[in-house]
PDB file of C-alpha atoms in Angstrom:
ATOM      1  CA  UNK A 222     -27.390  86.213  68.303  1.00 82.00           C
ATOM      2  CA  UNK A 223     -25.180  86.697  65.220  1.00 85.00           C
ATOM      3  CA  UNK A 224     -22.255  89.044  65.678  1.00 89.00           C
ATOM      4  CA  UNK A 225     -21.287  89.088  61.974  1.00 92.00           C
ATOM      5  CA  UNK A 226     -22.925  90.970  59.139  1.00 93.00           C
ATOM      6  CA  UNK A 227     -24.981  88.914  56.679  1.00 95.00           C
ATOM      7  CA  UNK A 228     -24.022  88.679  52.998  1.00 97.00           C
ATOM      8  CA  UNK A 229     -25.806  90.952  50.545  1.00 97.00           C
ATOM      9  CA  UNK A 230     -29.326  89.786  49.781  1.00 95.00           C
ATOM     10  CA  UNK A 231     -29.166  90.751  46.111  1.00 97.00           C
ATOM     11  CA  UNK A 232     -25.634  90.739  44.670  1.00 98.00           C
ATOM     12  CA  UNK A 233     -25.526  91.819  41.082  1.00 96.00           C
ATOM     13  CA  UNK A 234     -24.746  89.498  38.217  1.00 98.00           C
ATOM     14  CA  UNK A 235     -21.144  89.482  37.000  1.00 98.00           C
ATOM     15  CA  UNK A 236     -20.482  91.660  33.970  1.00 98.00           C
ATOM     16  CA  UNK A 237     -19.095  88.657  32.059  1.00 98.00           C
ATOM     17  CA  UNK A 238     -19.973  84.983  32.190  1.00 98.00           C
ATOM     18  CA  UNK A 239     -17.706  82.496  33.904  1.00 98.00           C
ATOM     19  CA  UNK A 240     -16.583  79.569  31.736  1.00 98.00           C
ATOM     20  CA  UNK A 241     -18.685  76.380  31.839  1.00 98.00           C
ATOM     21  CA  UNK A 242     -17.655  74.168  34.720  1.00 98.00           C
ATOM     22  CA  UNK A 243     -16.255  77.039  36.838  1.00 98.00           C
ATOM     23  CA  UNK A 244     -15.316  76.340  40.449  1.00 98.00           C
ATOM     24  CA  UNK A 245     -15.669  78.427  43.601  1.00 98.00           C
ATOM     25  CA  UNK A 246     -12.941  76.851  45.736  1.00 98.00           C
ATOM     26  CA  UNK A 247     -13.645  78.736  48.957  1.00 98.00           C
ATOM     27  CA  UNK A 248     -17.100  79.112  50.454  1.00 98.00           C
ATOM     28  CA  UNK A 249     -18.873  78.161  53.670  1.00 98.00           C
ATOM     29  CA  UNK A 250     -22.211  76.959  55.004  1.00 98.00           C
ATOM     30  CA  UNK A 251     -23.459  78.081  58.427  1.00 97.00           C
ATOM     31  CA  UNK A 252     -26.307  76.505  60.350  1.00 93.00           C
ATOM     32  CA  UNK A 253     -29.200  76.695  60.720  1.00 94.00           C
ATOM     33  CA  UNK A 254     -28.331  76.054  64.376  1.00 93.00           C
ATOM     34  CA  UNK A 255     -31.484  74.089  65.116  1.00 95.00           C
ATOM     35  CA  UNK A 256     -30.111  71.442  62.713  1.00 96.00           C
ATOM     36  CA  UNK A 257     -26.399  72.162  62.832  1.00 96.00           C
ATOM     37  CA  UNK A 258     -25.444  73.834  66.133  1.00 95.00           C
ATOM     38  CA  UNK A 259     -22.505  76.179  66.380  1.00 95.00           C
ATOM     39  CA  UNK A 260     -19.549  75.163  68.523  1.00 94.00           C
ATOM     40  CA  UNK A 261     -19.285  76.103  72.171  1.00 92.00           C
ATOM     41  CA  UNK A 262     -16.551  78.639  72.780  1.00 88.00           C
ATOM     42  CA  UNK A 263     -16.546  79.821  69.153  1.00 91.00           C
ATOM     43  CA  UNK A 264     -14.895  83.149  68.367  1.00 88.00           C
ATOM     44  CA  UNK A 265     -17.833  84.411  66.280  1.00 92.00           C
ATOM     45  CA  UNK A 266     -21.476  83.625  65.535  1.00 94.00           C
ATOM     46  CA  UNK A 267     -22.481  84.150  61.900  1.00 94.00           C
ATOM     47  CA  UNK A 268     -25.938  84.685  60.459  1.00 94.00           C
ATOM     48  CA  UNK A 269     -27.339  81.481  59.026  1.00 95.00           C
ATOM     49  CA  UNK A 270     -26.041  80.718  55.533  1.00 97.00           C
ATOM     50  CA  UNK A 271     -27.372  77.263  54.619  1.00 97.00           C
ATOM     51  CA  UNK A 272     -26.683  75.208  51.509  1.00 98.00           C
ATOM     52  CA  UNK A 273     -29.791  76.483  49.728  1.00 97.00           C
ATOM     53  CA  UNK A 274     -28.529  80.068  49.783  1.00 98.00           C
ATOM     54  CA  UNK A 275     -25.040  79.020  48.712  1.00 98.00           C
ATOM     55  CA  UNK A 276     -26.423  77.040  45.767  1.00 98.00           C
ATOM     56  CA  UNK A 277     -28.611  79.995  44.760  1.00 98.00           C
ATOM     57  CA  UNK A 278     -25.590  82.302  44.837  1.00 98.00           C
ATOM     58  CA  UNK A 279     -23.647  79.891  42.634  1.00 98.00           C
ATOM     59  CA  UNK A 280     -26.475  79.738  40.098  1.00 98.00           C
ATOM     60  CA  UNK A 281     -26.592  83.538  40.122  1.00 98.00           C
ATOM     61  CA  UNK A 282     -22.889  84.079  39.411  1.00 98.00           C
ATOM     62  CA  UNK A 283     -22.417  81.069  37.109  1.00 98.00           C
ATOM     63  CA  UNK A 284     -20.517  78.581  39.283  1.00 98.00           C
ATOM     64  CA  UNK A 285     -21.055  74.838  38.786  1.00 98.00           C
ATOM     65  CA  UNK A 286     -18.624  73.273  41.273  1.00 98.00           C
ATOM     66  CA  UNK A 287     -17.515  74.413  44.706  1.00 98.00           C
ATOM     67  CA  UNK A 288     -15.376  73.596  47.705  1.00 98.00           C
ATOM     68  CA  UNK A 289     -17.134  74.042  51.035  1.00 98.00           C
ATOM     69  CA  UNK A 290     -14.585  74.841  53.727  1.00 98.00           C
ATOM     70  CA  UNK A 291     -15.332  74.000  57.350  1.00 97.00           C
ATOM     71  CA  UNK A 292     -15.376  77.220  59.344  1.00 89.00           C
ATOM     72  CA  UNK A 293     -14.225  77.747  62.926  1.00 89.00           C
ATOM     73  CA  UNK A 294     -17.730  78.509  64.206  1.00 93.00           C
ATOM     74  CA  UNK A 295     -18.773  74.874  63.613  1.00 95.00           C
ATOM     75  CA  UNK A 296     -15.627  73.487  65.225  1.00 92.00           C
ATOM     76  CA  UNK A 297     -15.103  69.795  64.519  1.00 92.00           C
ATOM     77  CA  UNK A 298     -18.811  69.138  63.906  1.00 96.00           C
ATOM     78  CA  UNK A 299     -18.983  68.556  60.148  1.00 97.00           C
ATOM     79  CA  UNK A 300     -22.692  67.829  59.817  1.00 97.00           C
ATOM     80  CA  UNK A 301     -23.469  71.069  57.955  1.00 97.00           C
ATOM     81  CA  UNK A 302     -20.530  70.527  55.602  1.00 98.00           C
ATOM     82  CA  UNK A 303     -21.386  66.894  54.895  1.00 98.00           C
ATOM     83  CA  UNK A 304     -25.046  67.765  54.354  1.00 98.00           C
ATOM     84  CA  UNK A 305     -24.019  70.364  51.772  1.00 98.00           C
ATOM     85  CA  UNK A 306     -21.831  67.852  49.950  1.00 98.00           C
ATOM     86  CA  UNK A 307     -24.685  65.332  49.897  1.00 98.00           C
ATOM     87  CA  UNK A 308     -27.158  67.910  48.578  1.00 98.00           C
ATOM     88  CA  UNK A 309     -24.731  68.931  45.830  1.00 98.00           C
ATOM     89  CA  UNK A 310     -25.029  65.429  44.349  1.00 97.00           C
ATOM     90  CA  UNK A 311     -21.327  65.183  43.661  1.00 97.00           C
ATOM     91  CA  UNK A 312     -20.722  68.705  42.339  1.00 98.00           C
ATOM     92  CA  UNK A 313     -19.058  70.023  45.506  1.00 98.00           C
ATOM     93  CA  UNK A 314     -15.979  68.995  47.438  1.00 98.00           C
ATOM     94  CA  UNK A 315     -15.145  69.705  51.076  1.00 98.00           C
ATOM     95  CA  UNK A 316     -12.278  70.749  53.324  1.00 98.00           C
ATOM     96  CA  UNK A 317     -12.555  69.574  56.935  1.00 98.00           C
ATOM     97  CA  UNK A 318     -11.064  70.605  60.286  1.00 96.00           C
ATOM     98  CA  UNK A 319      -9.735  67.416  61.852  1.00 95.00           C
ATOM     99  CA  UNK A 320      -7.222  66.244  64.434  1.00 93.00           C
ATOM    100  CA  UNK A 321      -4.252  63.981  63.624  1.00 95.00           C
ATOM    101  CA  UNK A 322      -5.784  61.216  65.789  1.00 95.00           C
ATOM    102  CA  UNK A 323      -9.087  61.081  63.881  1.00 96.00           C
ATOM    103  CA  UNK A 324     -10.271  57.445  63.614  1.00 97.00           C
ATOM    104  CA  UNK A 325      -9.469  55.918  60.235  1.00 97.00           C
ATOM    105  CA  UNK A 326     -13.088  54.927  59.664  1.00 97.00           C
ATOM    106  CA  UNK A 327     -14.192  58.554  60.085  1.00 97.00           C
ATOM    107  CA  UNK A 328     -11.465  59.754  57.762  1.00 97.00           C
ATOM    108  CA  UNK A 329     -12.507  57.259  55.071  1.00 98.00           C
ATOM    109  CA  UNK A 330     -16.166  58.224  55.463  1.00 98.00           C
ATOM    110  CA  UNK A 331     -15.273  61.886  54.889  1.00 98.00           C
ATOM    111  CA  UNK A 332     -13.310  60.941  51.800  1.00 98.00           C
ATOM    112  CA  UNK A 333     -16.275  58.993  50.432  1.00 98.00           C
ATOM    113  CA  UNK A 334     -18.500  62.022  51.065  1.00 98.00           C
ATOM    114  CA  UNK A 335     -16.225  64.263  48.983  1.00 98.00           C
ATOM    115  CA  UNK A 336     -13.777  65.789  51.455  1.00 98.00           C
ATOM    116  CA  UNK A 337     -10.354  66.321  49.881  1.00 98.00           C
ATOM    117  CA  UNK A 338      -8.458  68.481  52.344  1.00 98.00           C
ATOM    118  CA  UNK A 339      -7.886  69.443  55.970  1.00 98.00           C
ATOM    119  CA  UNK A 340      -7.749  73.045  57.139  1.00 97.00           C
ATOM    120  CA  UNK A 341      -5.401  74.534  59.705  1.00 96.00           C
ATOM    121  CA  UNK A 342      -5.836  78.028  61.164  1.00 93.00           C
ATOM    122  CA  UNK A 343      -2.798  80.192  61.847  1.00 93.00           C
ATOM    123  CA  UNK A 344      -4.837  83.400  62.281  1.00 86.00           C
ATOM    124  CA  UNK A 345      -4.655  84.250  66.002  1.00 78.00           C
ATOM    125  CA  UNK A 346      -8.206  85.581  66.435  1.00 72.00           C
ATOM    126  CA  UNK A 347      -9.560  82.140  65.488  1.00 70.00           C
ATOM    127  CA  UNK A 348      -7.645  80.257  68.171  1.00 74.00           C
ATOM    128  CA  UNK A 349      -4.203  78.985  69.081  1.00 84.00           C
ATOM    129  CA  UNK A 350      -2.258  78.015  65.937  1.00 90.00           C
ATOM    130  CA  UNK A 351      -1.033  74.408  65.697  1.00 94.00           C
ATOM    131  CA  UNK A 352       2.626  73.610  66.287  1.00 95.00           C
ATOM    132  CA  UNK A 353       4.895  72.034  63.675  1.00 95.00           C
ATOM    133  CA  UNK A 354       4.535  68.519  65.118  1.00 96.00           C
ATOM    134  CA  UNK A 355       0.739  68.705  64.811  1.00 96.00           C
ATOM    135  CA  UNK A 356       0.960  69.951  61.228  1.00 97.00           C
ATOM    136  CA  UNK A 357       3.325  67.176  60.187  1.00 97.00           C
ATOM    137  CA  UNK A 358       1.305  64.494  61.980  1.00 96.00           C
ATOM    138  CA  UNK A 359      -1.881  65.603  60.236  1.00 97.00           C
ATOM    139  CA  UNK A 360      -0.096  65.676  56.893  1.00 97.00           C
ATOM    140  CA  UNK A 361       1.043  62.085  57.405  1.00 96.00           C
ATOM    141  CA  UNK A 362      -2.529  60.980  58.126  1.00 97.00           C
ATOM    142  CA  UNK A 363      -4.152  62.549  55.065  1.00 98.00           C
ATOM    143  CA  UNK A 364      -1.419  62.237  52.441  1.00 97.00           C
ATOM    144  CA  UNK A 365      -2.244  58.585  51.605  1.00 97.00           C
ATOM    145  CA  UNK A 366      -5.767  59.665  50.626  1.00 97.00           C
ATOM    146  CA  UNK A 367      -4.468  62.224  48.137  1.00 97.00           C
ATOM    147  CA  UNK A 368      -5.725  65.094  50.296  1.00 98.00           C
ATOM    148  CA  UNK A 369      -4.055  68.459  50.746  1.00 98.00           C
ATOM    149  CA  UNK A 370      -3.624  70.876  53.642  1.00 98.00           C
ATOM    150  CA  UNK A 371      -5.574  74.126  53.477  1.00 98.00           C
ATOM    151  CA  UNK A 372      -3.743  76.845  55.409  1.00 97.00           C
ATOM    152  CA  UNK A 373      -5.459  79.939  56.762  1.00 96.00           C
ATOM    153  CA  UNK A 374      -2.602  82.312  57.480  1.00 95.00           C
ATOM    154  CA  UNK A 375      -2.081  86.052  57.659  1.00 92.00           C
ATOM    155  CA  UNK A 376       0.742  88.273  56.572  1.00 90.00           C
ATOM    156  CA  UNK A 377       2.235  88.263  60.062  1.00 88.00           C
ATOM    157  CA  UNK A 378       2.408  84.467  60.364  1.00 89.00           C
ATOM    158  CA  UNK A 379       3.266  83.533  56.778  1.00 90.00           C
ATOM    159  CA  UNK A 380       7.021  84.316  56.683  1.00 90.00           C
ATOM    160  CA  UNK A 381       7.704  82.175  59.755  1.00 92.00           C
ATOM    161  CA  UNK A 382       5.757  79.260  58.279  1.00 94.00           C
ATOM    162  CA  UNK A 383       7.643  79.066  54.997  1.00 92.00           C
ATOM    163  CA  UNK A 384      10.359  76.642  56.241  1.00 93.00           C
ATOM    164  CA  UNK A 385       7.678  74.286  57.602  1.00 95.00           C
ATOM    165  CA  UNK A 386       5.668  74.410  54.378  1.00 94.00           C
ATOM    166  CA  UNK A 387       8.674  73.281  52.383  1.00 88.00           C
ATOM    167  CA  UNK A 388       8.873  70.138  54.557  1.00 92.00           C
ATOM    168  CA  UNK A 389       5.306  69.021  53.894  1.00 95.00           C
ATOM    169  CA  UNK A 390       4.905  65.666  52.085  1.00 93.00           C
ATOM    170  CA  UNK A 391       1.706  66.651  50.254  1.00 97.00           C
ATOM    171  CA  UNK A 392       0.132  69.574  48.392  1.00 98.00           C
ATOM    172  CA  UNK A 393      -0.880  72.608  50.457  1.00 98.00           C
ATOM    173  CA  UNK A 394      -3.087  75.591  49.656  1.00 98.00           C
ATOM    174  CA  UNK A 395      -2.657  79.075  51.132  1.00 98.00           C
ATOM    175  CA  UNK A 396      -6.057  80.734  51.528  1.00 97.00           C
ATOM    176  CA  UNK A 397      -6.908  84.343  50.666  1.00 97.00           C
ATOM    177  CA  UNK A 398      -3.518  85.299  49.207  1.00 98.00           C
ATOM    178  CA  UNK A 399      -2.007  84.819  52.643  1.00 97.00           C
ATOM    179  CA  UNK A 400      -4.109  87.727  53.937  1.00 96.00           C
ATOM    180  CA  UNK A 401      -1.279  90.119  53.131  1.00 97.00           C
ATOM    181  CA  UNK A 402      -2.080  93.817  53.391  1.00 96.00           C
ATOM    182  CA  UNK A 403      -2.462  95.637  50.099  1.00 97.00           C
ATOM    183  CA  UNK A 404      -1.519  98.901  51.795  1.00 97.00           C
ATOM    184  CA  UNK A 405       2.012  97.550  52.234  1.00 97.00           C
ATOM    185  CA  UNK A 406       2.523  97.124  48.502  1.00 98.00           C
ATOM    186  CA  UNK A 407       3.868  94.371  46.283  1.00 98.00           C
ATOM    187  CA  UNK A 408       7.334  94.584  47.831  1.00 97.00           C
ATOM    188  CA  UNK A 409       6.098  93.745  51.322  1.00 97.00           C
ATOM    189  CA  UNK A 410       8.203  90.829  52.652  1.00 95.00           C
ATOM    190  CA  UNK A 411       5.071  88.807  53.414  1.00 95.00           C
ATOM    191  CA  UNK A 412       3.891  89.040  49.816  1.00 97.00           C
ATOM    192  CA  UNK A 413       7.368  88.359  48.446  1.00 96.00           C
ATOM    193  CA  UNK A 414       7.392  85.239  50.611  1.00 95.00           C
ATOM    194  CA  UNK A 415       4.034  84.196  49.187  1.00 96.00           C
ATOM    195  CA  UNK A 416       5.339  84.699  45.644  1.00 97.00           C
ATOM    196  CA  UNK A 417       8.359  82.550  46.488  1.00 96.00           C
ATOM    197  CA  UNK A 418       5.990  79.569  46.689  1.00 96.00           C
ATOM    198  CA  UNK A 419       5.885  79.622  42.893  1.00 97.00           C
ATOM    199  CA  UNK A 420       9.136  77.648  43.084  1.00 96.00           C
ATOM    200  CA  UNK A 421       7.569  74.970  45.307  1.00 96.00           C
ATOM    201  CA  UNK A 422       5.737  72.282  43.255  1.00 97.00           C
ATOM    202  CA  UNK A 423       3.464  71.379  46.199  1.00 97.00           C
ATOM    203  CA  UNK A 424       2.275  74.950  46.826  1.00 98.00           C
ATOM    204  CA  UNK A 425      -1.079  76.336  45.698  1.00 98.00           C
ATOM    205  CA  UNK A 426      -2.627  79.745  46.423  1.00 98.00           C
ATOM    206  CA  UNK A 427      -6.222  80.958  46.388  1.00 98.00           C
ATOM    207  CA  UNK A 428      -6.819  84.386  44.897  1.00 98.00           C
ATOM    208  CA  UNK A 429      -9.831  84.675  47.176  1.00 98.00           C
ATOM    209  CA  UNK A 430     -10.697  87.171  49.881  1.00 96.00           C
ATOM    210  CA  UNK A 431      -9.753  90.289  47.934  1.00 98.00           C
ATOM    211  CA  UNK A 432     -11.660  92.290  50.544  1.00 97.00           C
ATOM    212  CA  UNK A 433      -9.493  90.757  53.276  1.00 96.00           C
ATOM    213  CA  UNK A 434      -6.277  92.145  51.823  1.00 97.00           C
ATOM    214  CA  UNK A 435      -7.868  95.440  50.739  1.00 97.00           C
ATOM    215  CA  UNK A 436      -8.208  98.576  52.835  1.00 94.00           C
ATOM    216  CA  UNK A 437     -11.896  97.742  53.042  1.00 91.00           C
ATOM    217  CA  UNK A 438     -13.773  99.778  50.439  1.00 95.00           C
ATOM    218  CA  UNK A 439     -15.697  98.213  47.567  1.00 97.00           C
ATOM    219  CA  UNK A 440     -14.871  97.174  44.929  1.00 97.00           C
ATOM    220  CA  UNK A 441     -11.500  96.421  46.639  1.00 98.00           C
ATOM    221  CA  UNK A 442      -9.460  97.174  43.525  1.00 98.00           C
ATOM    222  CA  UNK A 443      -6.353  97.857  45.603  1.00 98.00           C
ATOM    223  CA  UNK A 444      -6.117  94.048  45.757  1.00 98.00           C
ATOM    224  CA  UNK A 445      -5.979  93.593  41.983  1.00 98.00           C
ATOM    225  CA  UNK A 446      -2.180  93.987  41.600  1.00 98.00           C
ATOM    226  CA  UNK A 447      -1.675  91.108  44.044  1.00 98.00           C
ATOM    227  CA  UNK A 448      -4.000  88.840  42.066  1.00 98.00           C
ATOM    228  CA  UNK A 449      -2.161  89.792  38.856  1.00 98.00           C
ATOM    229  CA  UNK A 450       1.251  89.117  40.367  1.00 98.00           C
ATOM    230  CA  UNK A 451       0.179  85.667  41.546  1.00 98.00           C
ATOM    231  CA  UNK A 452      -1.397  84.857  38.172  1.00 98.00           C
ATOM    232  CA  UNK A 453       1.883  85.754  36.501  1.00 98.00           C
ATOM    233  CA  UNK A 454       4.009  83.796  38.989  1.00 98.00           C
ATOM    234  CA  UNK A 455       2.142  80.498  39.414  1.00 98.00           C
ATOM    235  CA  UNK A 456      -0.836  80.147  37.039  1.00 98.00           C
ATOM    236  CA  UNK A 457      -0.689  76.347  37.080  1.00 98.00           C
ATOM    237  CA  UNK A 458      -1.352  76.226  40.863  1.00 98.00           C
ATOM    238  CA  UNK A 459      -3.770  79.090  41.375  1.00 98.00           C
ATOM    239  CA  UNK A 460      -7.400  78.804  42.494  1.00 98.00           C
ATOM    240  CA  UNK A 461     -10.266  81.274  42.822  1.00 98.00           C
ATOM    241  CA  UNK A 462     -12.906  81.467  45.546  1.00 98.00           C
ATOM    242  CA  UNK A 463     -15.746  83.781  46.515  1.00 98.00           C
ATOM    243  CA  UNK A 464     -15.383  83.416  50.320  1.00 98.00           C
ATOM    244  CA  UNK A 465     -19.195  83.605  50.597  1.00 98.00           C
ATOM    245  CA  UNK A 466     -20.858  84.456  52.977  1.00 98.00           C
ATOM    246  CA  UNK A 467     -17.862  86.599  53.926  1.00 97.00           C
ATOM    247  CA  UNK A 468     -17.677  85.980  57.702  1.00 94.00           C
ATOM    248  CA  UNK A 469     -16.066  88.545  59.965  1.00 90.00           C
ATOM    249  CA  UNK A 470     -15.919  91.272  57.318  1.00 91.00           C
ATOM    250  CA  UNK A 471     -14.489  94.450  58.836  1.00 86.00           C
ATOM    251  CA  UNK A 472     -15.062  96.847  55.936  1.00 90.00           C
ATOM    252  CA  UNK A 473     -17.677  96.954  53.201  1.00 96.00           C
ATOM    253  CA  UNK A 474     -19.631  93.735  52.621  1.00 97.00           C
ATOM    254  CA  UNK A 475     -18.480  92.310  49.253  1.00 98.00           C
ATOM    255  CA  UNK A 476     -20.872  92.087  46.334  1.00 98.00           C
ATOM    256  CA  UNK A 477     -20.232  88.674  44.797  1.00 98.00           C
ATOM    257  CA  UNK A 478     -20.881  89.960  41.282  1.00 98.00           C
ATOM    258  CA  UNK A 479     -18.097  92.488  41.831  1.00 98.00           C
ATOM    259  CA  UNK A 480     -15.884  89.756  43.281  1.00 98.00           C
ATOM    260  CA  UNK A 481     -16.226  87.844  40.002  1.00 98.00           C
ATOM    261  CA  UNK A 482     -15.610  91.013  38.006  1.00 98.00           C
ATOM    262  CA  UNK A 483     -12.382  91.563  39.949  1.00 98.00           C
ATOM    263  CA  UNK A 484     -11.093  88.253  38.610  1.00 98.00           C
ATOM    264  CA  UNK A 485     -11.747  89.375  35.036  1.00 98.00           C
ATOM    265  CA  UNK A 486      -9.900  92.627  35.704  1.00 98.00           C
ATOM    266  CA  UNK A 487      -6.939  90.874  37.322  1.00 98.00           C
ATOM    267  CA  UNK A 488      -6.763  88.030  34.773  1.00 98.00           C
ATOM    268  CA  UNK A 489      -7.900  89.361  31.378  1.00 98.00           C
ATOM    269  CA  UNK A 490      -6.604  86.354  29.420  1.00 98.00           C
ATOM    270  CA  UNK A 491      -9.483  83.896  28.863  1.00 98.00           C
ATOM    271  CA  UNK A 492      -7.259  80.822  28.652  1.00 98.00           C
ATOM    272  CA  UNK A 493      -5.578  81.667  31.948  1.00 98.00           C
ATOM    273  CA  UNK A 494      -8.944  82.280  33.624  1.00 98.00           C
ATOM    274  CA  UNK A 495     -10.110  78.878  32.378  1.00 98.00           C
ATOM    275  CA  UNK A 496      -7.044  77.276  33.921  1.00 98.00           C
ATOM    276  CA  UNK A 497      -7.691  78.995  37.268  1.00 98.00           C
ATOM    277  CA  UNK A 498     -11.453  78.445  37.317  1.00 98.00           C
ATOM    278  CA  UNK A 499     -11.776  74.988  35.730  1.00 98.00           C
ATOM    279  CA  UNK A 500      -8.583  73.038  35.069  1.00 98.00           C
ATOM    280  CA  UNK A 501      -6.633  73.679  38.276  1.00 98.00           C
ATOM    281  CA  UNK A 502      -9.447  72.890  40.733  1.00 98.00           C
ATOM    282  CA  UNK A 503     -10.535  69.811  38.781  1.00 98.00           C
ATOM    283  CA  UNK A 504      -6.982  68.515  39.214  1.00 97.00           C
ATOM    284  CA  UNK A 505      -6.542  69.332  42.900  1.00 97.00           C
ATOM    285  CA  UNK A 506      -9.988  68.200  44.009  1.00 96.00           C
ATOM    286  CA  UNK A 507      -9.940  64.972  41.958  1.00 91.00           C
ATOM    287  CA  UNK A 508     -12.904  65.801  39.789  1.00 88.00           C
ATOM    288  CA  UNK A 509     -12.935  63.897  36.513  1.00 70.00           C
TER     289      UNK A 509
END
């Protein structure tokens, strides 16, 4: 049985239209388990959230392209992810969860299917974080393909990871604004460390998961100053994502129309929003 809340059935439409060609660079597909079983020993069981519902959500909010990120509940079984990429007919990219010793043939097949990154979890409730040797070995395997590392970290783990990140030989993306805590303010050392990545040419950040840094009440506007600060610091390497279907939400379930509206509030300049929503992801995810 699912132990996570489902996403809202009827999110409202955003107040303003996203630019043509907009990307959602962080979303998931889950199940259905009769086709795509969940992993044994998983830390959570989500409600089903198949490709059809994700595509409907994207039509509703005005997204054309997306990045489907492999979630911990599916482990290393990428069938749901690869099915979503195939059904998107080239409009979506993927981020996989792989080991450094993955066979080269499997790696090349993922690349051909549209995968462009590998995700590593440093959030303790999702499992034991990888050590530095594992991170560097994985980076060496995927760098020749032009892939990047996608890093799921939290405010507690981020400061200790910064020296390792600066050693990476490829681009890397920090998910969900590093899951810093808005209640600690903009001067929190974890957030200052995240902002310091503006000086690192290989570093990218997703201004996704506003609810995950918020104190948990819609519309999560206590996260807006953090989005603004990142947009000011590193606009050329910033990405936006919905985080649908919002697994493991601990506060209010986000309304995806409000999530889009939060971006407009945090980034009022249309040219900068276009860079974040269209130009930056097209560059990182190799979409001509």
